[in-house]
Amino acid sequence: MQLVKPYMSSPDALVDAAPAYLGHYINGEEVPDRSRTGDVFNPASGEVRLKVGLASQSTVSAAVTAAAAAFPAWRQTPPHKRAQILFRYKQLLQDNAENICQLITAEHGKVIDDAHGELGRGIEVVDYACGISELLKGEHSKNAGPEIDSWSEFHPLGVVAGVTPFNFPAMVPMWMFPMAIACGNTFILKPSERDPSPALLLGKLLTDAGLPDGVFNVINGDSDTVQHLIEDVRVEALSFVGSTPIADSIFTRGSAKGKRVQALGGAKNHAVILPDADLENAVNALMGAAYGSCGERCMAISVVVCVGDETADKTVAMLQNKISGLKIGPGVDAANDMGPLISQEALQRVTQYIDQGVAEGAELLADGRGFSLAGHESGFFIGATLFDKVQPDMSIYRDEIFGPVLCVLRVDSLGAAMKLIDEHEFGNGTCLFTRDGEVARYFTDNIQVGMVGVNVALPVPIASQSFGGWKRSLFGDLYVYGPDAVRFYTRRKTMTQRWPARSVTEKARYAFPST
């Protein structure tokens, strides 16, 4: 089995590569499993790029076996030695950035500059994981009681797994595995079967960086593959990013099997525009946040809540003007602003939501349906869509569309805007555009959302923080990456010891011990 030319330097060569087979990466080797396969498309052309193997139960078991066998030695590897491997890995990621990003664009469709931005944010987490020696330091209390010392240590869990979505085929996996392996665990990655090639290249580069075989493994597959991971008792923890129904299901099933689970679900991210906002900068930020990556981001802004009709009228007019100049085309052309959706199914789903919005009475100001690009008529392209006068009971407001559809709602006060956000089932991200610091402080203190921006449309936390939402955007207690990753991928062990003098014989004590 061969990986489809991961080290090609030509974007055209990657896009035009003849369909081939992509398997799995287990114990430092490429492993075929042709029992079931799926198609991987080039979204810009609609053509099949390659066939990907969908791991059977035996292949999943082989990956878990390899990870379990590698764990004892890896957990005993000093943290600074693990960090040295990650330092080398970071350099290899930077050296191979163009190759990785070409694969992202060829299989996801996002514009190449956007792919570089994705990879850069993933590398930030690798950089943070290189400080694992400091992050894993325990806590010590000398003389916690008479001649008693107490301390805690952070021990790795064992074999852990990550299930990641199609929209960030490099970044989201790197939200998980660098911290997991830095903490001393071994890792199994199940990337999306829609754009699997970047994950295999990430695995090969880890091997090149000196990671022992079996510490990191990649199994491609679908929901059946995920179920095999859930059923395997040797998998101690599972991280997931995807839609809320699946996140809820994985959290419930995994927890029932005694696994530690963090499952990040969907979002409906609101931007609130106040009358005093710097509207030019706000609208520019909204354009990127709503239509970048064709709206296929869990932090995408899909709702704009304008306070006051005058604010709304100005915002809508500026959005319409900028949408008319939006450049849409294949992601390999960096001059484009927006590429295609990931699949034909995604195109049909987004189109149906636009149909529903019209039927429900929203005012359609920019219609992305029927967009066609010369020479790419079979690609999964759609134009930027803008609705005004959307109401909270409409499906285009309630549901996560995951496409380039922006809804404008009009309210008469900040309180009304915050009530909309707080009452929505999702609590992933939100932002406020204003020049008033007092109002901004009130908003950030009181809004019921996990990640909040002020004059920042995409408030994605940096690597030394942690990423996660509230309400039905997150199932589990801990966020991904940052300090929460150490807590998620380790378990605490606390020791209490006393060394009484040999010459002293103590009487039995029947009262509960106290310091």
PDB file of C-alpha atoms in Angstrom, residues 214-495:
ATOM      1  CA  GLY A 214       3.158   2.272  18.210  1.00  0.00           C
ATOM      2  CA  VAL A 215       3.017   5.505  20.200  1.00  0.00           C
ATOM      3  CA  PHE A 216       0.981   7.186  17.445  1.00  0.00           C
ATOM      4  CA  ASN A 217      -1.292   5.292  15.064  1.00  0.00           C
ATOM      5  CA  VAL A 218      -3.825   6.333  12.425  1.00  0.00           C
ATOM      6  CA  ILE A 219      -6.865   4.268  11.529  1.00  0.00           C
ATOM      7  CA  ASN A 220      -9.178   5.510   8.803  1.00  0.00           C
ATOM      8  CA  GLY A 221     -12.820   4.607   9.003  1.00  0.00           C
ATOM      9  CA  ASP A 222     -16.415   5.548   9.655  1.00  0.00           C
ATOM     10  CA  SER A 223     -18.951   5.247  12.481  1.00  0.00           C
ATOM     11  CA  ASP A 224     -18.392   1.487  12.688  1.00  0.00           C
ATOM     12  CA  THR A 225     -14.708   2.126  13.273  1.00  0.00           C
ATOM     13  CA  VAL A 226     -15.516   4.563  16.082  1.00  0.00           C
ATOM     14  CA  GLN A 227     -17.804   2.002  17.675  1.00  0.00           C
ATOM     15  CA  HIS A 228     -14.933  -0.520  17.705  1.00  0.00           C
ATOM     16  CA  LEU A 229     -12.809   2.033  19.584  1.00  0.00           C
ATOM     17  CA  ILE A 230     -15.597   2.568  22.098  1.00  0.00           C
ATOM     18  CA  GLU A 231     -16.033  -1.167  22.618  1.00  0.00           C
ATOM     19  CA  ASP A 232     -12.323  -1.904  23.134  1.00  0.00           C
ATOM     20  CA  VAL A 233     -11.717  -1.939  26.894  1.00  0.00           C
ATOM     21  CA  ARG A 234      -8.027  -1.110  26.391  1.00  0.00           C
ATOM     22  CA  VAL A 235      -8.894   2.413  25.186  1.00  0.00           C
ATOM     23  CA  GLU A 236      -8.909   4.530  28.339  1.00  0.00           C
ATOM     24  CA  ALA A 237     -10.080   7.872  26.946  1.00  0.00           C
ATOM     25  CA  LEU A 238     -11.682   9.316  23.855  1.00  0.00           C
ATOM     26  CA  SER A 239     -11.631  12.867  22.460  1.00  0.00           C
ATOM     27  CA  PHE A 240     -14.147  13.872  19.807  1.00  0.00           C
ATOM     28  CA  VAL A 241     -14.990  16.953  17.741  1.00  0.00           C
ATOM     29  CA  GLY A 242     -18.054  16.997  15.487  1.00  0.00           C
ATOM     30  CA  SER A 243     -21.803  17.543  15.476  1.00  0.00           C
ATOM     31  CA  THR A 244     -23.823  17.695  18.689  1.00  0.00           C
ATOM     32  CA  PRO A 245     -25.946  14.548  18.103  1.00  0.00           C
ATOM     33  CA  ILE A 246     -22.826  12.447  17.549  1.00  0.00           C
ATOM     34  CA  ALA A 247     -20.934  14.142  20.393  1.00  0.00           C
ATOM     35  CA  ASP A 248     -23.834  13.370  22.741  1.00  0.00           C
ATOM     36  CA  SER A 249     -23.944   9.758  21.568  1.00  0.00           C
ATOM     37  CA  ILE A 250     -20.190   9.198  21.865  1.00  0.00           C
ATOM     38  CA  PHE A 251     -20.086  10.775  25.311  1.00  0.00           C
ATOM     39  CA  THR A 252     -22.971   8.592  26.510  1.00  0.00           C
ATOM     40  CA  ARG A 253     -21.664   5.348  25.023  1.00  0.00           C
ATOM     41  CA  GLY A 254     -18.041   5.953  25.959  1.00  0.00           C
ATOM     42  CA  SER A 255     -18.852   6.966  29.524  1.00  0.00           C
ATOM     43  CA  ALA A 256     -21.029   3.881  29.902  1.00  0.00           C
ATOM     44  CA  LYS A 257     -17.949   1.816  29.017  1.00  0.00           C
ATOM     45  CA  GLY A 258     -15.961   3.518  31.787  1.00  0.00           C
ATOM     46  CA  LYS A 259     -13.896   5.700  29.475  1.00  0.00           C
ATOM     47  CA  ARG A 260     -12.933   9.296  30.076  1.00  0.00           C
ATOM     48  CA  VAL A 261     -14.633  11.272  27.285  1.00  0.00           C
ATOM     49  CA  GLN A 262     -14.534  14.841  26.031  1.00  0.00           C
ATOM     50  CA  ALA A 263     -16.884  15.441  23.099  1.00  0.00           C
ATOM     51  CA  LEU A 264     -17.139  18.843  21.431  1.00  0.00           C
ATOM     52  CA  GLY A 265     -20.348  19.380  19.494  1.00  0.00           C
ATOM     53  CA  GLY A 266     -22.023  21.978  17.331  1.00  0.00           C
ATOM     54  CA  ALA A 267     -22.312  25.733  17.423  1.00  0.00           C
ATOM     55  CA  LYS A 268     -24.411  28.690  16.395  1.00  0.00           C
ATOM     56  CA  ASN A 269     -22.067  31.575  16.980  1.00  0.00           C
ATOM     57  CA  HIS A 270     -23.566  35.057  17.310  1.00  0.00           C
ATOM     58  CA  ALA A 271     -21.907  38.407  16.641  1.00  0.00           C
ATOM     59  CA  VAL A 272     -23.553  41.386  18.348  1.00  0.00           C
ATOM     60  CA  ILE A 273     -23.163  44.767  16.640  1.00  0.00           C
ATOM     61  CA  LEU A 274     -23.789  47.826  18.807  1.00  0.00           C
ATOM     62  CA  PRO A 275     -24.533  51.286  17.353  1.00  0.00           C
ATOM     63  CA  ASP A 276     -21.122  52.591  18.441  1.00  0.00           C
ATOM     64  CA  ALA A 277     -19.156  49.815  16.721  1.00  0.00           C
ATOM     65  CA  ASP A 278     -16.397  50.517  14.202  1.00  0.00           C
ATOM     66  CA  LEU A 279     -18.626  49.178  11.444  1.00  0.00           C
ATOM     67  CA  GLU A 280     -16.067  48.985   8.642  1.00  0.00           C
ATOM     68  CA  ASN A 281     -13.743  46.811  10.699  1.00  0.00           C
ATOM     69  CA  ALA A 282     -16.645  44.830  12.148  1.00  0.00           C
ATOM     70  CA  VAL A 283     -18.051  43.954   8.724  1.00  0.00           C
ATOM     71  CA  ASN A 284     -14.621  43.015   7.390  1.00  0.00           C
ATOM     72  CA  ALA A 285     -14.205  40.680  10.357  1.00  0.00           C
ATOM     73  CA  LEU A 286     -17.676  39.229   9.798  1.00  0.00           C
ATOM     74  CA  MET A 287     -16.920  38.465   6.153  1.00  0.00           C
ATOM     75  CA  GLY A 288     -13.963  36.304   7.091  1.00  0.00           C
ATOM     76  CA  ALA A 289     -15.730  34.717  10.037  1.00  0.00           C
ATOM     77  CA  ALA A 290     -18.893  33.870   8.100  1.00  0.00           C
ATOM     78  CA  TYR A 291     -17.524  32.920   4.685  1.00  0.00           C
ATOM     79  CA  GLY A 292     -13.945  31.800   5.329  1.00  0.00           C
ATOM     80  CA  SER A 293     -13.527  28.076   4.700  1.00  0.00           C
ATOM     81  CA  CYS A 294     -17.004  28.183   3.100  1.00  0.00           C
ATOM     82  CA  GLY A 295     -18.497  28.504   6.590  1.00  0.00           C
ATOM     83  CA  GLU A 296     -17.273  25.049   7.585  1.00  0.00           C
ATOM     84  CA  ARG A 297     -15.825  26.068  10.948  1.00  0.00           C
ATOM     85  CA  CYS A 298     -17.186  25.340  14.406  1.00  0.00           C
ATOM     86  CA  MET A 299     -16.267  28.934  15.319  1.00  0.00           C
ATOM     87  CA  ALA A 300     -17.814  30.479  12.187  1.00  0.00           C
ATOM     88  CA  ILE A 301     -20.111  33.435  12.765  1.00  0.00           C
ATOM     89  CA  SER A 302     -23.492  32.402  11.345  1.00  0.00           C
ATOM     90  CA  VAL A 303     -25.701  34.961  13.135  1.00  0.00           C
ATOM     91  CA  VAL A 304     -25.345  38.752  13.338  1.00  0.00           C
ATOM     92  CA  VAL A 305     -27.512  40.427  15.953  1.00  0.00           C
ATOM     93  CA  CYS A 306     -27.797  44.148  15.206  1.00  0.00           C
ATOM     94  CA  VAL A 307     -28.967  46.476  17.963  1.00  0.00           C
ATOM     95  CA  GLY A 308     -31.266  48.997  16.299  1.00  0.00           C
ATOM     96  CA  ASP A 309     -32.618  49.195  12.755  1.00  0.00           C
ATOM     97  CA  GLU A 310     -30.122  51.888  11.773  1.00  0.00           C
ATOM     98  CA  THR A 311     -27.224  49.633  12.777  1.00  0.00           C
ATOM     99  CA  ALA A 312     -28.819  46.729  10.909  1.00  0.00           C
ATOM    100  CA  ASP A 313     -29.439  48.711   7.730  1.00  0.00           C
ATOM    101  CA  LYS A 314     -25.836  49.923   7.589  1.00  0.00           C
ATOM    102  CA  THR A 315     -24.436  46.465   8.404  1.00  0.00           C
ATOM    103  CA  VAL A 316     -26.566  44.717   5.780  1.00  0.00           C
ATOM    104  CA  ALA A 317     -25.694  47.244   3.074  1.00  0.00           C
ATOM    105  CA  MET A 318     -21.973  46.869   3.740  1.00  0.00           C
ATOM    106  CA  LEU A 319     -22.229  43.068   3.796  1.00  0.00           C
ATOM    107  CA  GLN A 320     -24.063  43.031   0.464  1.00  0.00           C
ATOM    108  CA  ASN A 321     -21.398  45.214  -1.107  1.00  0.00           C
ATOM    109  CA  LYS A 322     -18.549  43.029   0.114  1.00  0.00           C
ATOM    110  CA  ILE A 323     -20.318  39.775  -0.836  1.00  0.00           C
ATOM    111  CA  SER A 324     -20.582  41.020  -4.418  1.00  0.00           C
ATOM    112  CA  GLY A 325     -16.790  41.202  -4.565  1.00  0.00           C
ATOM    113  CA  LEU A 326     -16.126  37.808  -2.997  1.00  0.00           C
ATOM    114  CA  LYS A 327     -13.832  35.609  -5.098  1.00  0.00           C
ATOM    115  CA  ILE A 328     -14.919  31.958  -5.153  1.00  0.00           C
ATOM    116  CA  GLY A 329     -12.915  29.166  -6.746  1.00  0.00           C
ATOM    117  CA  PRO A 330     -10.504  26.265  -6.197  1.00  0.00           C
ATOM    118  CA  GLY A 331      -8.496  26.491  -3.022  1.00  0.00           C
ATOM    119  CA  VAL A 332      -5.196  25.982  -4.812  1.00  0.00           C
ATOM    120  CA  ASP A 333      -5.525  29.555  -6.096  1.00  0.00           C
ATOM    121  CA  ALA A 334      -4.557  31.799  -3.177  1.00  0.00           C
ATOM    122  CA  ALA A 335      -6.300  34.724  -4.890  1.00  0.00           C
ATOM    123  CA  ASN A 336      -9.668  33.177  -4.053  1.00  0.00           C
ATOM    124  CA  ASP A 337     -11.498  34.043  -0.834  1.00  0.00           C
ATOM    125  CA  MET A 338     -13.687  30.951  -0.585  1.00  0.00           C
ATOM    126  CA  GLY A 339     -13.459  27.414  -1.900  1.00  0.00           C
ATOM    127  CA  PRO A 340     -16.089  24.686  -2.248  1.00  0.00           C
ATOM    128  CA  LEU A 341     -17.985  22.727   0.381  1.00  0.00           C
ATOM    129  CA  ILE A 342     -16.592  19.341   1.351  1.00  0.00           C
ATOM    130  CA  SER A 343     -19.111  17.108  -0.462  1.00  0.00           C
ATOM    131  CA  GLN A 344     -22.174  16.846  -2.654  1.00  0.00           C
ATOM    132  CA  GLU A 345     -24.188  15.949   0.448  1.00  0.00           C
ATOM    133  CA  ALA A 346     -23.051  19.122   2.184  1.00  0.00           C
ATOM    134  CA  LEU A 347     -24.006  21.149  -0.888  1.00  0.00           C
ATOM    135  CA  GLN A 348     -27.495  19.626  -0.904  1.00  0.00           C
ATOM    136  CA  ARG A 349     -27.946  20.207   2.854  1.00  0.00           C
ATOM    137  CA  VAL A 350     -26.928  23.868   2.720  1.00  0.00           C
ATOM    138  CA  THR A 351     -29.116  24.443  -0.334  1.00  0.00           C
ATOM    139  CA  GLN A 352     -32.095  22.921   1.479  1.00  0.00           C
ATOM    140  CA  TYR A 353     -31.562  25.265   4.430  1.00  0.00           C
ATOM    141  CA  ILE A 354     -31.590  28.255   2.104  1.00  0.00           C
ATOM    142  CA  ASP A 355     -34.855  26.948   0.620  1.00  0.00           C
ATOM    143  CA  GLN A 356     -36.301  26.643   4.130  1.00  0.00           C
ATOM    144  CA  GLY A 357     -35.207  30.160   5.050  1.00  0.00           C
ATOM    145  CA  VAL A 358     -37.064  31.566   2.059  1.00  0.00           C
ATOM    146  CA  ALA A 359     -40.142  29.449   2.834  1.00  0.00           C
ATOM    147  CA  GLU A 360     -40.131  30.599   6.462  1.00  0.00           C
ATOM    148  CA  GLY A 361     -40.187  34.249   5.451  1.00  0.00           C
ATOM    149  CA  ALA A 362     -36.629  35.489   5.924  1.00  0.00           C
ATOM    150  CA  GLU A 363     -35.488  38.163   3.481  1.00  0.00           C
ATOM    151  CA  LEU A 364     -32.912  36.682   1.113  1.00  0.00           C
ATOM    152  CA  LEU A 365     -30.441  39.389   0.106  1.00  0.00           C
ATOM    153  CA  ALA A 366     -27.650  37.257  -1.362  1.00  0.00           C
ATOM    154  CA  ASP A 367     -28.471  33.859  -2.817  1.00  0.00           C
ATOM    155  CA  GLY A 368     -25.673  31.320  -3.128  1.00  0.00           C
ATOM    156  CA  ARG A 369     -27.812  28.638  -4.746  1.00  0.00           C
ATOM    157  CA  GLY A 370     -26.987  27.584  -8.266  1.00  0.00           C
ATOM    158  CA  PHE A 371     -23.464  28.981  -8.215  1.00  0.00           C
ATOM    159  CA  SER A 372     -21.436  27.536 -11.077  1.00  0.00           C
ATOM    160  CA  LEU A 373     -17.778  27.995 -11.880  1.00  0.00           C
ATOM    161  CA  ALA A 374     -16.541  27.577 -15.451  1.00  0.00           C
ATOM    162  CA  GLY A 375     -14.337  24.518 -15.717  1.00  0.00           C
ATOM    163  CA  HIS A 376     -15.474  23.272 -12.302  1.00  0.00           C
ATOM    164  CA  GLU A 377     -19.151  22.632 -12.964  1.00  0.00           C
ATOM    165  CA  SER A 378     -19.040  19.351 -11.015  1.00  0.00           C
ATOM    166  CA  GLY A 379     -17.347  20.886  -7.995  1.00  0.00           C
ATOM    167  CA  PHE A 380     -19.213  21.384  -4.737  1.00  0.00           C
ATOM    168  CA  PHE A 381     -19.362  25.171  -4.970  1.00  0.00           C
ATOM    169  CA  ILE A 382     -21.992  27.452  -3.507  1.00  0.00           C
ATOM    170  CA  GLY A 383     -22.112  31.228  -3.265  1.00  0.00           C
ATOM    171  CA  ALA A 384     -22.187  33.364  -0.152  1.00  0.00           C
ATOM    172  CA  THR A 385     -25.712  33.707   1.231  1.00  0.00           C
ATOM    173  CA  LEU A 386     -27.167  36.504   3.365  1.00  0.00           C
ATOM    174  CA  PHE A 387     -30.564  36.589   5.102  1.00  0.00           C
ATOM    175  CA  ASP A 388     -32.050  39.632   6.820  1.00  0.00           C
ATOM    176  CA  LYS A 389     -34.991  39.895   9.241  1.00  0.00           C
ATOM    177  CA  VAL A 390     -34.502  36.348  10.493  1.00  0.00           C
ATOM    178  CA  GLN A 391     -36.662  35.261  13.429  1.00  0.00           C
ATOM    179  CA  PRO A 392     -35.609  32.983  16.327  1.00  0.00           C
ATOM    180  CA  ASP A 393     -38.153  30.291  15.422  1.00  0.00           C
ATOM    181  CA  MET A 394     -36.706  29.762  11.920  1.00  0.00           C
ATOM    182  CA  SER A 395     -34.635  26.669  11.173  1.00  0.00           C
ATOM    183  CA  ILE A 396     -31.858  28.772   9.645  1.00  0.00           C
ATOM    184  CA  TYR A 397     -31.458  30.391  13.071  1.00  0.00           C
ATOM    185  CA  ARG A 398     -31.927  27.335  15.282  1.00  0.00           C
ATOM    186  CA  ASP A 399     -29.800  24.801  13.396  1.00  0.00           C
ATOM    187  CA  GLU A 400     -26.106  24.617  12.648  1.00  0.00           C
ATOM    188  CA  ILE A 401     -25.998  24.886   8.846  1.00  0.00           C
ATOM    189  CA  PHE A 402     -22.215  24.535   8.466  1.00  0.00           C
ATOM    190  CA  GLY A 403     -22.050  26.497   5.259  1.00  0.00           C
ATOM    191  CA  PRO A 404     -21.670  30.092   4.004  1.00  0.00           C
ATOM    192  CA  VAL A 405     -25.060  31.289   5.236  1.00  0.00           C
ATOM    193  CA  LEU A 406     -25.199  34.419   7.411  1.00  0.00           C
ATOM    194  CA  CYS A 407     -28.408  35.410   9.226  1.00  0.00           C
ATOM    195  CA  VAL A 408     -29.143  38.943  10.445  1.00  0.00           C
ATOM    196  CA  LEU A 409     -31.498  39.465  13.378  1.00  0.00           C
ATOM    197  CA  ARG A 410     -32.685  42.863  14.587  1.00  0.00           C
ATOM    198  CA  VAL A 411     -33.205  43.703  18.267  1.00  0.00           C
ATOM    199  CA  ASP A 412     -33.694  46.920  20.201  1.00  0.00           C
ATOM    200  CA  SER A 413     -31.197  46.432  23.029  1.00  0.00           C
ATOM    201  CA  LEU A 414     -28.067  44.633  24.179  1.00  0.00           C
ATOM    202  CA  GLY A 415     -30.208  42.813  26.739  1.00  0.00           C
ATOM    203  CA  ALA A 416     -32.413  41.418  23.991  1.00  0.00           C
ATOM    204  CA  ALA A 417     -29.342  40.287  22.050  1.00  0.00           C
ATOM    205  CA  MET A 418     -27.885  38.546  25.088  1.00  0.00           C
ATOM    206  CA  LYS A 419     -31.230  36.849  25.788  1.00  0.00           C
ATOM    207  CA  LEU A 420     -31.187  35.350  22.274  1.00  0.00           C
ATOM    208  CA  ILE A 421     -27.677  34.000  22.770  1.00  0.00           C
ATOM    209  CA  ASP A 422     -28.310  32.645  26.254  1.00  0.00           C
ATOM    210  CA  GLU A 423     -31.488  30.841  25.196  1.00  0.00           C
ATOM    211  CA  HIS A 424     -29.879  29.058  22.248  1.00  0.00           C
ATOM    212  CA  GLU A 425     -29.010  25.388  22.828  1.00  0.00           C
ATOM    213  CA  PHE A 426     -25.403  25.952  21.750  1.00  0.00           C
ATOM    214  CA  GLY A 427     -22.864  27.959  23.733  1.00  0.00           C
ATOM    215  CA  ASN A 428     -19.660  27.637  21.756  1.00  0.00           C
ATOM    216  CA  GLY A 429     -18.497  31.115  20.726  1.00  0.00           C
ATOM    217  CA  THR A 430     -19.754  34.674  20.466  1.00  0.00           C
ATOM    218  CA  CYS A 431     -18.396  38.176  19.951  1.00  0.00           C
ATOM    219  CA  LEU A 432     -19.343  41.796  20.550  1.00  0.00           C
ATOM    220  CA  PHE A 433     -18.407  44.813  18.447  1.00  0.00           C
ATOM    221  CA  THR A 434     -18.371  48.031  20.446  1.00  0.00           C
ATOM    222  CA  ARG A 435     -16.146  50.923  21.570  1.00  0.00           C
ATOM    223  CA  ASP A 436     -17.608  50.915  25.095  1.00  0.00           C
ATOM    224  CA  GLY A 437     -15.379  49.133  27.611  1.00  0.00           C
ATOM    225  CA  GLU A 438     -18.007  49.087  30.354  1.00  0.00           C
ATOM    226  CA  VAL A 439     -20.527  47.414  28.062  1.00  0.00           C
ATOM    227  CA  ALA A 440     -17.904  44.938  26.839  1.00  0.00           C
ATOM    228  CA  ARG A 441     -17.024  43.971  30.396  1.00  0.00           C
ATOM    229  CA  TYR A 442     -20.678  43.405  31.241  1.00  0.00           C
ATOM    230  CA  PHE A 443     -21.105  41.265  28.120  1.00  0.00           C
ATOM    231  CA  THR A 444     -18.059  39.084  28.749  1.00  0.00           C
ATOM    232  CA  ASP A 445     -18.935  38.609  32.427  1.00  0.00           C
ATOM    233  CA  ASN A 446     -22.545  37.600  31.889  1.00  0.00           C
ATOM    234  CA  ILE A 447     -22.971  35.909  28.511  1.00  0.00           C
ATOM    235  CA  GLN A 448     -23.554  32.141  28.767  1.00  0.00           C
ATOM    236  CA  VAL A 449     -20.980  31.071  26.186  1.00  0.00           C
ATOM    237  CA  GLY A 450     -17.630  29.348  26.542  1.00  0.00           C
ATOM    238  CA  MET A 451     -15.481  31.513  24.240  1.00  0.00           C
ATOM    239  CA  VAL A 452     -16.086  35.235  23.922  1.00  0.00           C
ATOM    240  CA  GLY A 453     -14.516  37.895  21.720  1.00  0.00           C
ATOM    241  CA  VAL A 454     -14.627  41.679  21.913  1.00  0.00           C
ATOM    242  CA  ASN A 455     -13.979  43.167  18.475  1.00  0.00           C
ATOM    243  CA  VAL A 456     -12.584  39.709  17.628  1.00  0.00           C
ATOM    244  CA  ALA A 457     -14.888  37.657  15.408  1.00  0.00           C
ATOM    245  CA  LEU A 458     -13.156  34.298  15.874  1.00  0.00           C
ATOM    246  CA  PRO A 459     -12.100  34.151  19.550  1.00  0.00           C
ATOM    247  CA  VAL A 460     -10.217  30.853  19.267  1.00  0.00           C
ATOM    248  CA  PRO A 461      -8.042  30.532  22.399  1.00  0.00           C
ATOM    249  CA  ILE A 462      -4.285  30.381  22.015  1.00  0.00           C
ATOM    250  CA  ALA A 463      -2.496  27.095  22.728  1.00  0.00           C
ATOM    251  CA  SER A 464      -1.718  27.968  26.347  1.00  0.00           C
ATOM    252  CA  GLN A 465      -5.431  28.413  27.059  1.00  0.00           C
ATOM    253  CA  SER A 466      -8.047  25.732  26.348  1.00  0.00           C
ATOM    254  CA  PHE A 467     -10.799  25.431  23.721  1.00  0.00           C
ATOM    255  CA  GLY A 468     -14.408  24.493  24.494  1.00  0.00           C
ATOM    256  CA  GLY A 469     -17.975  25.699  24.656  1.00  0.00           C
ATOM    257  CA  TRP A 470     -20.896  25.569  27.079  1.00  0.00           C
ATOM    258  CA  LYS A 471     -24.321  23.950  26.996  1.00  0.00           C
ATOM    259  CA  ARG A 472     -24.748  21.429  24.140  1.00  0.00           C
ATOM    260  CA  SER A 473     -21.484  22.474  22.513  1.00  0.00           C
ATOM    261  CA  LEU A 474     -19.441  20.371  24.957  1.00  0.00           C
ATOM    262  CA  PHE A 475     -20.042  17.043  26.658  1.00  0.00           C
ATOM    263  CA  GLY A 476     -17.594  16.406  29.472  1.00  0.00           C
ATOM    264  CA  ASP A 477     -15.863  18.595  32.011  1.00  0.00           C
ATOM    265  CA  LEU A 478     -12.581  19.445  30.307  1.00  0.00           C
ATOM    266  CA  TYR A 479     -11.695  21.476  27.221  1.00  0.00           C
ATOM    267  CA  VAL A 480      -9.152  20.462  24.568  1.00  0.00           C
ATOM    268  CA  TYR A 481      -5.475  21.490  24.524  1.00  0.00           C
ATOM    269  CA  GLY A 482      -3.949  23.965  26.969  1.00  0.00           C
ATOM    270  CA  PRO A 483      -3.967  23.257  30.740  1.00  0.00           C
ATOM    271  CA  ASP A 484      -7.152  21.182  30.508  1.00  0.00           C
ATOM    272  CA  ALA A 485      -5.355  18.718  28.219  1.00  0.00           C
ATOM    273  CA  VAL A 486      -2.922  17.818  31.009  1.00  0.00           C
ATOM    274  CA  ARG A 487      -5.870  17.179  33.321  1.00  0.00           C
ATOM    275  CA  PHE A 488      -7.715  15.132  30.702  1.00  0.00           C
ATOM    276  CA  TYR A 489      -4.789  12.940  29.622  1.00  0.00           C
ATOM    277  CA  THR A 490      -3.463  12.200  33.129  1.00  0.00           C
ATOM    278  CA  ARG A 491      -4.792  10.895  36.424  1.00  0.00           C
ATOM    279  CA  ARG A 492      -3.634  12.229  39.725  1.00  0.00           C
ATOM    280  CA  LYS A 493      -1.969  10.036  42.319  1.00  0.00           C
ATOM    281  CA  THR A 494      -1.424  11.480  45.810  1.00  0.00           C
ATOM    282  CA  MET A 495       1.129  10.036  48.230  1.00  0.00           C
TER     283      MET A 495
END
